[in-house]
Coordinates of C-alpha atoms in Angstrom, one line a residue:
Chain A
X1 CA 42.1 6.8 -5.6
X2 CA 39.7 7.4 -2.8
X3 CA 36.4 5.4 -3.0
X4 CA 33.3 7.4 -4.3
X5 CA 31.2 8.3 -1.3
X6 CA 28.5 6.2 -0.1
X7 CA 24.9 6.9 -0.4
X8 CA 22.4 4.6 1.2
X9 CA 19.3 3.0 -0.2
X10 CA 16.5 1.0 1.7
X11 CA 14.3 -0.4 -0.7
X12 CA 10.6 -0.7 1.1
X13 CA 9.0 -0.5 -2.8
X14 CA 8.0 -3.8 -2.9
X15 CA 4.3 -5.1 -3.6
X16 CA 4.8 -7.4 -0.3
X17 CA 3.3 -9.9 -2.3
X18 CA 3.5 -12.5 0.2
X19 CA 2.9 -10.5 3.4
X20 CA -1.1 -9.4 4.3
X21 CA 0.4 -5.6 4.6
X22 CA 3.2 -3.3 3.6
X23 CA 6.4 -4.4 4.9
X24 CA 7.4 -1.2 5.4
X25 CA 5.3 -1.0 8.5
X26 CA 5.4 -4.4 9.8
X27 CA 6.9 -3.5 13.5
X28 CA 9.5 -5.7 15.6
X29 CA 10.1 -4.1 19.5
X30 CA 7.5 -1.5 18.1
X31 CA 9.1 0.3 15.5
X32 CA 8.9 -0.3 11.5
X33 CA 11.0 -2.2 9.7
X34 CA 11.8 1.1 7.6
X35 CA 12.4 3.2 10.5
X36 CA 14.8 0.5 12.1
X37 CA 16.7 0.1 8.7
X38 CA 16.8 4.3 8.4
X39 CA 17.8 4.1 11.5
X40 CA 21.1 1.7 11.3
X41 CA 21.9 3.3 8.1
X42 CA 21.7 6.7 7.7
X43 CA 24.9 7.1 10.7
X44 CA 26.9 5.2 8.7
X45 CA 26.6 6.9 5.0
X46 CA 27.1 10.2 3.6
X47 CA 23.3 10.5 2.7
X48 CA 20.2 8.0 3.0
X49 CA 17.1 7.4 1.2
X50 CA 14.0 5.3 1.0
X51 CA 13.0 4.0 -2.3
X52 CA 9.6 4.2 -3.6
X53 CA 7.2 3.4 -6.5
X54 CA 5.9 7.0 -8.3
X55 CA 2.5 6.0 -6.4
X56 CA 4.2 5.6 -2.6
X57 CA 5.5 9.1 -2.8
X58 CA 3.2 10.4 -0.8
X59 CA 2.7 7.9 1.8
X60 CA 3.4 9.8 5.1
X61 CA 5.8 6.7 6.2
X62 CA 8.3 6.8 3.6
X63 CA 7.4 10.9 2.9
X64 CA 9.2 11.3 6.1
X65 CA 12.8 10.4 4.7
X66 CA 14.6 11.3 1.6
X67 CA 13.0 9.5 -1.7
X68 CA 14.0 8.5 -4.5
X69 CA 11.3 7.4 -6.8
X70 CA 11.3 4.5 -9.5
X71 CA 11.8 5.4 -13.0
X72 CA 10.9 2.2 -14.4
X73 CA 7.5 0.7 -13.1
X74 CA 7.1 -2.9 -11.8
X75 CA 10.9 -3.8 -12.0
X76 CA 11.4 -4.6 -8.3
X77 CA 14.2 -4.1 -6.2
X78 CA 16.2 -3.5 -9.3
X79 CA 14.3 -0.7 -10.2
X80 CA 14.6 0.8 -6.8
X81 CA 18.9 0.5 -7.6
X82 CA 18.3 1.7 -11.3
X83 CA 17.0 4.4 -9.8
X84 CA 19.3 5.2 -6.9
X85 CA 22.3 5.0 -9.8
X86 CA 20.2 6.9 -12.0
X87 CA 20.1 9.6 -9.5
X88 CA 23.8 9.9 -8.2
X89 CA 25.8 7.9 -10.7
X90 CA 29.2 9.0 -9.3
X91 CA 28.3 7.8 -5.5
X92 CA 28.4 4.1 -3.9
X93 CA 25.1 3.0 -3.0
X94 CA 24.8 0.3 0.1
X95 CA 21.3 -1.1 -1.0
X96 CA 19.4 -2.2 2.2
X97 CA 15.5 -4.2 2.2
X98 CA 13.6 -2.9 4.7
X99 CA 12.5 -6.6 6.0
X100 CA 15.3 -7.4 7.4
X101 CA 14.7 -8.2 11.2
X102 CA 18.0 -9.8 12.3
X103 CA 20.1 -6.8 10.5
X104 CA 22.9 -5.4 12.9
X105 CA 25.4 -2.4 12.7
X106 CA 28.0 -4.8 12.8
X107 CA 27.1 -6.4 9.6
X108 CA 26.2 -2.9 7.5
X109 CA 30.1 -1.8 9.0
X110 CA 31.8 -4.8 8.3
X111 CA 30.4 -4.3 4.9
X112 CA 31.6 -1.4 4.3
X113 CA 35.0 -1.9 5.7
X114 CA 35.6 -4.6 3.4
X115 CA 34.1 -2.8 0.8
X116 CA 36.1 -3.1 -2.8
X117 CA 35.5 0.4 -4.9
X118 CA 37.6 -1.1 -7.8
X119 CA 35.1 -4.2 -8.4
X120 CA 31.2 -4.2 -9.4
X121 CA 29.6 -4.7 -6.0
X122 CA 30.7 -6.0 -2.6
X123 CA 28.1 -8.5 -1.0
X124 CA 27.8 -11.0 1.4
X125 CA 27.1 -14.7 0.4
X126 CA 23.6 -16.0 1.0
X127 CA 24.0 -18.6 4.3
X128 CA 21.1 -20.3 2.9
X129 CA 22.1 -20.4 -0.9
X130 CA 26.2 -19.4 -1.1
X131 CA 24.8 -17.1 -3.7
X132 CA 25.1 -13.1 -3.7
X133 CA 23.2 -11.1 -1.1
X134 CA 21.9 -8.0 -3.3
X135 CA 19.7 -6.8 -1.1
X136 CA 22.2 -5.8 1.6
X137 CA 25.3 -5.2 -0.7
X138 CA 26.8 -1.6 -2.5
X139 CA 26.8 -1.1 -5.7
X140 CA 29.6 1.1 -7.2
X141 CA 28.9 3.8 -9.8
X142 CA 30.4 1.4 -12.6
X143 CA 27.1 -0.8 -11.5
X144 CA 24.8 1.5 -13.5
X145 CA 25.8 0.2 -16.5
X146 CA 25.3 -3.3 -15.9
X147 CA 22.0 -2.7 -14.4
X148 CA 20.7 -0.9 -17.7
X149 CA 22.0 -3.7 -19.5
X150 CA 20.0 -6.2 -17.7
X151 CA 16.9 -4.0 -18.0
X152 CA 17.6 -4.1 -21.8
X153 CA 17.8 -7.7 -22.0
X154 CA 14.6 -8.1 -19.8
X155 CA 16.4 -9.7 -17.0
X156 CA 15.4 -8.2 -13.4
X157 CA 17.0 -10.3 -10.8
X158 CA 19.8 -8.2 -8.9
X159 CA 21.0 -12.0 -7.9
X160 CA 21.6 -12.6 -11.1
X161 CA 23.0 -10.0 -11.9
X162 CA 25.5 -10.2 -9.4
X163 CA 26.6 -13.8 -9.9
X164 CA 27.3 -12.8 -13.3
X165 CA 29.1 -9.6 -12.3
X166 CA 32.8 -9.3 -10.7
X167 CA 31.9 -8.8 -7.1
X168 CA 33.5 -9.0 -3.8
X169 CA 31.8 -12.0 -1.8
X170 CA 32.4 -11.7 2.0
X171 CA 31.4 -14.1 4.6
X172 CA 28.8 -13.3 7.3
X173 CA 29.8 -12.4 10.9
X174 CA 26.4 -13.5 11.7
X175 CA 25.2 -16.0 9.5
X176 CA 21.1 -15.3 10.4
X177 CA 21.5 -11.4 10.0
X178 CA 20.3 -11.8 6.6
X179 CA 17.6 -14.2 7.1
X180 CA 14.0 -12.0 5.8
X181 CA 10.7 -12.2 6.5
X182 CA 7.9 -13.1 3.7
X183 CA 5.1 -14.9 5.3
X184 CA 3.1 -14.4 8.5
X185 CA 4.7 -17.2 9.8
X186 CA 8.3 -15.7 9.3
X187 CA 7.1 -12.7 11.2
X188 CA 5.7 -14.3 13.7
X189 CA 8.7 -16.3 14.1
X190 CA 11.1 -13.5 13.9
X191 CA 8.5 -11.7 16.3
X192 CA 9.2 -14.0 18.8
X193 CA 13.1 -14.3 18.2
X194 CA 13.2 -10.9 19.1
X195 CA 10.9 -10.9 22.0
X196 CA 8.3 -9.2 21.3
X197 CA 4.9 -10.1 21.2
X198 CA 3.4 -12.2 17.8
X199 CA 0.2 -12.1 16.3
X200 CA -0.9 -15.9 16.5
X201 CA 0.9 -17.8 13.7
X202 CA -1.4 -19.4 11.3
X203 CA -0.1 -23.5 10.9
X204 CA 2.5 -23.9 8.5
X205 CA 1.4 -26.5 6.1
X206 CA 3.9 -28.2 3.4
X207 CA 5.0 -26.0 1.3
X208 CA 5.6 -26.1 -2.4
X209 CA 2.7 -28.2 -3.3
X210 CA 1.7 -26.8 -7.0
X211 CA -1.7 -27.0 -5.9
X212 CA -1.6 -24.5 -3.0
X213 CA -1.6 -20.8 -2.9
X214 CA -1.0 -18.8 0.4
X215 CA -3.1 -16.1 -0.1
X216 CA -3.6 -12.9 2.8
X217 CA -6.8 -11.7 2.5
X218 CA -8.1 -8.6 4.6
X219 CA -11.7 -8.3 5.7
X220 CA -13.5 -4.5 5.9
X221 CA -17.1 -3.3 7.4
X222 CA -19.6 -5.7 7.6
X223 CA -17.1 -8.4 6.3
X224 CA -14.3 -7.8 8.9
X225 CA -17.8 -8.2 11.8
X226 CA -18.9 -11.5 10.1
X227 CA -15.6 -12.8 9.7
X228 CA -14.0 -11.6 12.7
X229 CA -11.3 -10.5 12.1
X230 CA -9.4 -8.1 9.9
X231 CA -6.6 -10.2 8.2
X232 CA -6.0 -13.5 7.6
X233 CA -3.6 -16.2 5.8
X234 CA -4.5 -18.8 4.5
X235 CA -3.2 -22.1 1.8
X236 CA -6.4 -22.9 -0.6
X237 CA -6.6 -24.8 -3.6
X238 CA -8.4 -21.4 -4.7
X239 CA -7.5 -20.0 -8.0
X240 CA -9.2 -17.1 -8.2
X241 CA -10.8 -14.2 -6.3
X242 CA -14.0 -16.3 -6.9
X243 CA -13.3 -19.4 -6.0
X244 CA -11.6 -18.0 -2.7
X245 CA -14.5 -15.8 -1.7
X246 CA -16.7 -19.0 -2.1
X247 CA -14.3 -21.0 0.2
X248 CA -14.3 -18.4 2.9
X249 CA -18.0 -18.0 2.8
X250 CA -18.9 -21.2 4.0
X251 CA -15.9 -21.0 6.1
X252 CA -16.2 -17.9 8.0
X253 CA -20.2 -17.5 7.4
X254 CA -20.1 -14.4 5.2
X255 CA -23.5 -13.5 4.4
X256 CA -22.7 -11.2 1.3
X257 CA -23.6 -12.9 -2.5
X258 CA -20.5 -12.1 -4.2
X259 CA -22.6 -9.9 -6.4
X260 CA -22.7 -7.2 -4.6
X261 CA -18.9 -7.2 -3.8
X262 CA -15.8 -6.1 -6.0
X263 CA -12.6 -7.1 -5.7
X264 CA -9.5 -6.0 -5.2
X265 CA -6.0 -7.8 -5.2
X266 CA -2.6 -6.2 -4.2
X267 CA -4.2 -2.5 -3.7
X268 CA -5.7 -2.8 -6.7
X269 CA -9.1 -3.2 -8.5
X270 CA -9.2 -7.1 -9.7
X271 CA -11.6 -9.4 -11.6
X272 CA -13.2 -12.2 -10.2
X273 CA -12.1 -14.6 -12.7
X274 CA -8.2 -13.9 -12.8
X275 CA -6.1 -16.3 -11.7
X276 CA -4.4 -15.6 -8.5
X277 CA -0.4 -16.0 -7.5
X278 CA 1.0 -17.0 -4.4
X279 CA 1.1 -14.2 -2.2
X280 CA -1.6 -11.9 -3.6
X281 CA -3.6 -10.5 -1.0
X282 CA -7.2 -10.0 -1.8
X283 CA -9.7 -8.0 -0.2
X284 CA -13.5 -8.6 -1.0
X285 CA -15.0 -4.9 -1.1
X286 CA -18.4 -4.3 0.0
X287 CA -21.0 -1.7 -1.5
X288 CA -19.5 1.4 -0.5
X289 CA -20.9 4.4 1.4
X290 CA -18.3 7.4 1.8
X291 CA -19.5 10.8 1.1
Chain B
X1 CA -0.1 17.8 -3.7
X2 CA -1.7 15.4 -2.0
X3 CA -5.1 15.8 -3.9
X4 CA -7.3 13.1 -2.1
X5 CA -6.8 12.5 2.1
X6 CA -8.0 10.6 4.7
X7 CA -8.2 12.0 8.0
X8 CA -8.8 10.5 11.1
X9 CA -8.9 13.9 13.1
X10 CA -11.3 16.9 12.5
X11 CA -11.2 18.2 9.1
X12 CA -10.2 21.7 8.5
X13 CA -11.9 23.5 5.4
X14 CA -10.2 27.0 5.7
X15 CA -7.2 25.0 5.2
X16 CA -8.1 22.8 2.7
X17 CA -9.3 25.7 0.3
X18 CA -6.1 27.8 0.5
X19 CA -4.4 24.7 -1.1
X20 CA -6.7 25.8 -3.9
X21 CA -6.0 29.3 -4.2
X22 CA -4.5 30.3 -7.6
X23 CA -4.1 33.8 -8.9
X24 CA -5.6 32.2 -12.6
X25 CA -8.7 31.2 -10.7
X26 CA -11.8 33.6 -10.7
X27 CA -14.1 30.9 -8.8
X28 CA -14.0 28.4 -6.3
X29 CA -16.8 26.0 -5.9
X30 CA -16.9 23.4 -2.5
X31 CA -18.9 20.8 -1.0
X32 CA -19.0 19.5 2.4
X33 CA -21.0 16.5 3.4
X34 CA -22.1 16.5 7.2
X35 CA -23.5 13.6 9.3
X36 CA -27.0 13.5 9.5
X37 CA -29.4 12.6 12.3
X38 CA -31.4 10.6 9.8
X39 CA -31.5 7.8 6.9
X40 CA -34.4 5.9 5.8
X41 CA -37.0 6.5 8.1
X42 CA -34.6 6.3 11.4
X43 CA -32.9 8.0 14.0
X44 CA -28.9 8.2 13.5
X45 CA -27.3 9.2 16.9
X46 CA -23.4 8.8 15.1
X47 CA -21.8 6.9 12.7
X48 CA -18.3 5.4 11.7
X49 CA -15.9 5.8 8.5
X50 CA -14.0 2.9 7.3
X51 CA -11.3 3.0 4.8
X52 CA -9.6 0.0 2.5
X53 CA -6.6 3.3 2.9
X54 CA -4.4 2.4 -0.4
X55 CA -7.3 1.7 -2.5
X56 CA -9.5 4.5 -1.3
X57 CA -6.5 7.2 -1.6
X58 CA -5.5 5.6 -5.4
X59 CA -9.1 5.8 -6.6
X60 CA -9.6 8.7 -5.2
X61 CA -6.8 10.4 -6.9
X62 CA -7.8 9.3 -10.2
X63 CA -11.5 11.1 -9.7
X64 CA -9.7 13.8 -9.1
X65 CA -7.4 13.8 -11.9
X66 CA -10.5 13.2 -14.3
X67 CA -12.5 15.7 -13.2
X68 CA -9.3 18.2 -13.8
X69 CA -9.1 16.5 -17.5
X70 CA -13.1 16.5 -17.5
X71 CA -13.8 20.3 -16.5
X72 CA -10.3 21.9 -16.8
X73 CA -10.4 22.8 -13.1
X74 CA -7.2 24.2 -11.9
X75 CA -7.0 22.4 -8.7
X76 CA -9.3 20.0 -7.1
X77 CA -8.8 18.4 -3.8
X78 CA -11.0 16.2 -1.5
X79 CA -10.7 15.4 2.1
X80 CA -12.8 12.5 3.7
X81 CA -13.0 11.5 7.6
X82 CA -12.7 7.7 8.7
X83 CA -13.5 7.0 12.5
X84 CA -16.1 7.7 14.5
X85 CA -18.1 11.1 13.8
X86 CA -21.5 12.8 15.8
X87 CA -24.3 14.4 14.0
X88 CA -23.5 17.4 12.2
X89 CA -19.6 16.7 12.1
X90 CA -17.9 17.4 8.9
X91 CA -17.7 14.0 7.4
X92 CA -16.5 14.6 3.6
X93 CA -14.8 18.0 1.8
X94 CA -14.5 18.7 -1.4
X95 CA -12.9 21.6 -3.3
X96 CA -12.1 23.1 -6.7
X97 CA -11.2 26.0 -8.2
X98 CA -11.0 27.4 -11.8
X99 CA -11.3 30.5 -13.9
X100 CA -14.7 30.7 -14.2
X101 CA -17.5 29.4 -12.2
X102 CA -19.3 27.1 -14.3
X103 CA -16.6 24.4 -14.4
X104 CA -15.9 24.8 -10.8
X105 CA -19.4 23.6 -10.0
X106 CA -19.6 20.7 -12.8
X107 CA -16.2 19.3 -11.2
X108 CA -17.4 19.7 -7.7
X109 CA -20.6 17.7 -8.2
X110 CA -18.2 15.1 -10.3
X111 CA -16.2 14.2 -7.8
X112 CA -18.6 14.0 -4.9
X113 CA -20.9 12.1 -6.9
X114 CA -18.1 9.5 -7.7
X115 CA -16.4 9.4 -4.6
X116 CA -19.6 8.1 -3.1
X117 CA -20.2 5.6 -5.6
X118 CA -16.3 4.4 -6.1
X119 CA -13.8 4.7 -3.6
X120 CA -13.8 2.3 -0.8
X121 CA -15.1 3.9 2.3
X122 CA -18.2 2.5 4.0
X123 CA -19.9 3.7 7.1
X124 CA -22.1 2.4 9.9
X125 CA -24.6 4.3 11.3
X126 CA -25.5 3.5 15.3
X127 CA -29.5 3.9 15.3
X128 CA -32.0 5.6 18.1
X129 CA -33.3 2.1 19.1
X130 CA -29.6 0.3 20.1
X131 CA -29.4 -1.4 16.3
X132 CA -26.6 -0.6 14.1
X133 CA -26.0 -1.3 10.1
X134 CA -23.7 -0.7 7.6
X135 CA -25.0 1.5 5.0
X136 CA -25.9 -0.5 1.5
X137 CA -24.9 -3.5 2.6
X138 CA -27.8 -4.9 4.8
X139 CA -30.0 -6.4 1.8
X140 CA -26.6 -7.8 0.1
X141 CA -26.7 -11.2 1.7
X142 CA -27.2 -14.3 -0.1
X143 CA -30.6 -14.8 0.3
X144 CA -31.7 -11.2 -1.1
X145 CA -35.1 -11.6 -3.3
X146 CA -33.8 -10.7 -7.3
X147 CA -35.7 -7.5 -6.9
X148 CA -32.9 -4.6 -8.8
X149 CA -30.6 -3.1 -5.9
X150 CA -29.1 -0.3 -5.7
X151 CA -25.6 0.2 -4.2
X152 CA -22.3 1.8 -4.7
X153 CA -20.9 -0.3 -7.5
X154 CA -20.5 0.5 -10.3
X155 CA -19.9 -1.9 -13.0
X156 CA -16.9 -2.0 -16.2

């Protein structure tokens, strides 16, 4: 029996919780990390597609491809395969993130030339962990059902699910072309692997420390003027919108009571007094004047 | 349909209202909000549009949607520069159209009015005499006297 043909999925739906911008649009050599990963996919499946959440679908970036829109909210990259299977349950899908500077044609071929039709999944093992790569890995059509059962039980982690699952685990050719990129530092980093030029790194401090949040935070009118500059990182003891705002008003002499200002955190409206994650970015709004 | 936009390029209204063209629509009702050479007493020679984009487009959609809900407007549909603009450029569009007249005007002055007040643009006007200031945001510092203030926040 021949293999069910293979679509292709790069999954850009992510709330980049840990970068200061979408990932989709972070550039290496000048060119996105979705149109690099559309680019090294689409020769070598039958059809490609960028996945989105219901709100991305008309961003111009992604609008520009193919789409295929979550159907459950807030999943993650799971939702973004739910979907894909959803959509064409009878097709292969080789499930690509989009922030994945090292990626190579060699390793998306040798994937599919070792791909195994008759099993769940066929993935690489992590270098870093041994564990199931997901987000570079196809899922066969029999896949759908597994994923739904997840979903039922709660459980969204396509790792998971795939260590559980009967999958075809292949060695890397290159051992670094799945190494992603999360943090400013990692891009900068990965920047400057592939020779092109960085914005300067922030210093890495420990990580781990409970205590510590890395937080992005991106500065706009009279804000991004007094605090020269437009983005920044940054590890605070600051647990919420509040507290940060305070810390970077003494720190970058922000003349604007917090009063006056809203807040939002990951695109979104937020409240001063919610507790903040590691990776949210926040952006302090000042009074607003369009129209 | 992308209902609310952000443009860094001219904006184009004969364009815009044929989005809004509908053969169950007797009346069409639209706005447009143009740089002025004057605020508060002092001479603008241009100003500047900025945009937090994903916010601005998000909220901006939701005005829309309610004043749809709100008026039972067929379409609605605004347009809003960011950049750099002269006096007496085209700076923010808005659009609706409906069966009958009354609604079209109600949801017109909705959305403008709350676009103004909610979605995260802010502008800086470049003054006559070489200063420059950021519209509703130069009395916000720290040290501002208690006296009532108004800007574009809305509270809840």
């Amino acid at each position: 029996m021949s293999a069910p043909e293979l679509y292709g999925l790069v999954l850009t739906g992510g709330r980049s919780r840990r970068m200061q911008r979408d990932k989709a649009s972070l550039e290496y050599a000048g060119k996105s990390q979705l149109a690099r990963a559309m680019e090294l996919l689409t020769p070598l499946v039958a059809r490609c597609f960028v996945s989105v959440r219901t709100d991305q679908l008309h961003d111009p970036q992604r609008a520009a491809y193919d789409t295929i829109a979550d159907i459950k909210p807030n999943l993650g990259p799971i939702g973004g395969i739910h979907a894909a299977l959803h959509a064409y349950p009878d097709r292969g899908w080789l499930i690509l993130a989009c922030d994945l500077p090292f990626l190579n044609r060699a390793t998306l071929q040798h994937l599919i030339a070792q791909r195994a039709n008759t099993r769940v999944a066929t993935a690489y093992r992590s270098s870093f962990d041994r564990l199931p790569e997901p987000l570079c890995a196809i899922f066969e059509p029999r896949s759908l059902k597994i994923v739904e059962e997840s979903l039922a039980q709660g459980q969204q982690c396509p790792r998971a699910l795939l260590s559980r699952s009967d999958v075809e685990l292949l060695e890397l050719p290159d051992p670094r072309a799945l190494d992603n990129v999360n943090t400013g530092e990692e891009y900068a980093a990965a920047t400057a692997a592939l020779g092109a030029p960085a914005a300067a790194p922030s210093p890495a401090t420990a990580a781990g420390i409970a205590t510590l949040r890395r937080l992005n935070v991106r500065y706009f009118a009279v804000l991004r003027e007094q605090a020269g500059r437009s983005t920044e990182q940054l590890e605070t003891q600051a647990s919420t919108p509040r507290e940060l705002y305070d810390e970077l008003r003494q720190r970058r002499g922000l003349t604007l009571a917090p009063e006056f200002l809203r807040v939002a955190v990951n695109d979104e409206f937020g409240d001063w007094r919610s507790p903040l994650a590691d990776g949210d970015t926040v952006v302090f709004l000042p009074p607003v004047a369009g129209g | 349909m992308n209902h609310f936009s952000l443009h860094d390029i001219a904006l184009q209204p004969e364009l815009l209202r044929n989005e809004l063209q509908h053969p169950a629509c007797g009346g069409y009702a639209a706005f447009e909000g143009w740089v002025r050479d004057c605020n508060d007493g002092r001479t603008v020679l241009r100003l500047e549009y900025e945009a937090f984009a994903p916010l601005a487009v998000r909220e901006g959609e939701r005005i829309l949607a309610e004043a749809r809900q709100k008026f039972g407007v067929e379409h609605a549909r605004c347009a809003h520069r960011v950049g750099p603009l002269a006096v007496g450029q085209l700076a923010v569009w808005v659009g609706v159209s409906a069966a009958h007249r009354g609604e079209a005007f109600d949801a017109c002055r909705y959305i403008i009015d709350e676009v103004k007040h909610r979605v995260p643009i802010w502008k800086k006007e470049y003054y006559q005499d070489g200063d420059s200031g950021w519209v509703n945001c130069e009395r916000c510092a720290a040290a501002a006297p208690q006296a009532p203030h108004r800007h574009g926040h809305r509270t809840g």
